[in-house]
Phi, psi and omega in degrees: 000135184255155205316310163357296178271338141314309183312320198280295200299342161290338144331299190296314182294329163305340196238355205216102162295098204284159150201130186263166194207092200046250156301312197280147155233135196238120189217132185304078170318124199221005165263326176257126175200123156222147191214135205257225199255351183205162191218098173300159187246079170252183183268139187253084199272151182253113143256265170298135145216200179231121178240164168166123207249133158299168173176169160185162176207125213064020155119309196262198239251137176225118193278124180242113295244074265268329185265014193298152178072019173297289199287337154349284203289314201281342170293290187306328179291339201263349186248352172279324158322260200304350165277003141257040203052020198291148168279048195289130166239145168213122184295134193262144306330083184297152178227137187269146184235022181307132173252176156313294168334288172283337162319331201264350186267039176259338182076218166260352164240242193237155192295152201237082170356301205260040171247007176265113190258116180358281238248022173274304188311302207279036175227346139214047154235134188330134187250152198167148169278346170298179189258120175229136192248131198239083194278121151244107195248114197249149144205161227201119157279133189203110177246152183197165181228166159232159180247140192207187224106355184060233212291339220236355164054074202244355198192142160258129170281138204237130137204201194163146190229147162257142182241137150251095186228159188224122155264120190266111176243149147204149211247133191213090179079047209025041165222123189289131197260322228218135217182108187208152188220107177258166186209070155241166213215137177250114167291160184282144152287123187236165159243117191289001191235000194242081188315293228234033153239072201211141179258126157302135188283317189326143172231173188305303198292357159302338157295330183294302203304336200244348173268333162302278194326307197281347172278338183317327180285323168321276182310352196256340191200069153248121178244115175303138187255159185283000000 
């Protein structure tokens, strides 16, 4: 692994309470959040969100193709979604409403809530006394080398990590109740000598995992309504 990618992980680690589980690692965003003390067990609408598939390579930003997997993805988000028995509606058309803008706050990693500003959110989410939850699912490819060979630096070493991360807004009369941010991540199975021999780790089912996490608190202070 080269010193480069230690530096991001040890960054990462500063900001994220982690827990690993071999490879994966799945981590709580806990400086942007808000969860208030109680929650109605209302209808929950789905419109707008934000998708966007990422990449880099040797740490810098490699242009690709940004919606790949969209609908892929946005199905597993939507069906991790339904399994928690959550009161969901989702309004037809959806529209991905990914920009320039946010791309760009993504950096060299995967995006940070808290560079996301209120009043960039309320220009595209529906303002209404119903309740609408506002997903941004960034996931990010990262292939890097390291060079190795002892004195004479004769071959690169080959790896790679996959990033998921989902950020959860939902909204009620343009004041955001609800605020939650997930983060994981797999390294790739590589041939350390073969740039374009590597297996992605991810699997469908992490979705149930990163979209349950970021919602638990929502549902833990759902007071039924009478």
């Amino acid at each position: 692994m080269s010193f480069r990618l230690i530096i991001f992980f040890l960054i990462a680690l500063t900001f994220y309470s982690c827990k690993s589980n071999g490879r994966m690692s799945l981590a709580n965003g806990k400086k942007s959040k808000v969860i208030l003390e109680r929650y109605t067990d209302e209808a929950i609408y789905v419109k707008n969100f934000i998708f966007f598939n990422d990449s880099s390579y040797q740490f810098k930003k490699f242009n690709s193709d940004k919606t790949k997997g969209q609908d892929s993805i946005f199905n597993l988000f939507r069906n991790a979604l339904n399994n928690l028995n959550l009161k969901m509606e989702y309004i037809e058309p959806k529209r991905n409403v990914v920009d320039v803008a946010f791309m760009l706050k993504a950096g060299q990693g995967t995006i940070k809530g808290k560079n996301i500003k209120r009043n960039e959110l309320h220009e595209l989410i529906s303002s209404s006394d119903s309740i609408f939850l506002f997903p941004i699912i960034h996931v990010f490819t990262s292939r890097y080398y390291s060079i190795n060979g002892g004195y004479t630096f004769s071959y690169r070493n080959w790896g790679g990590v996959d990033f998921m991360k989902l950020i959860i807004y939902i909204v009620k009369k343009d004041n955001i109740i609800y605020n939650r941010e997930i983060y994981l991540s797999r390294l790739h199975i590589n041939n350390p000598t073969d740039e374009f021999k590597w297996q992605s780790q991810m699997k469908p089912e992490y979705w149930d995992l990163i979209v349950q996490k970021a919602m638990e608190d929502y549902i833990k202070r759902i007071k039924k309504v009478e």
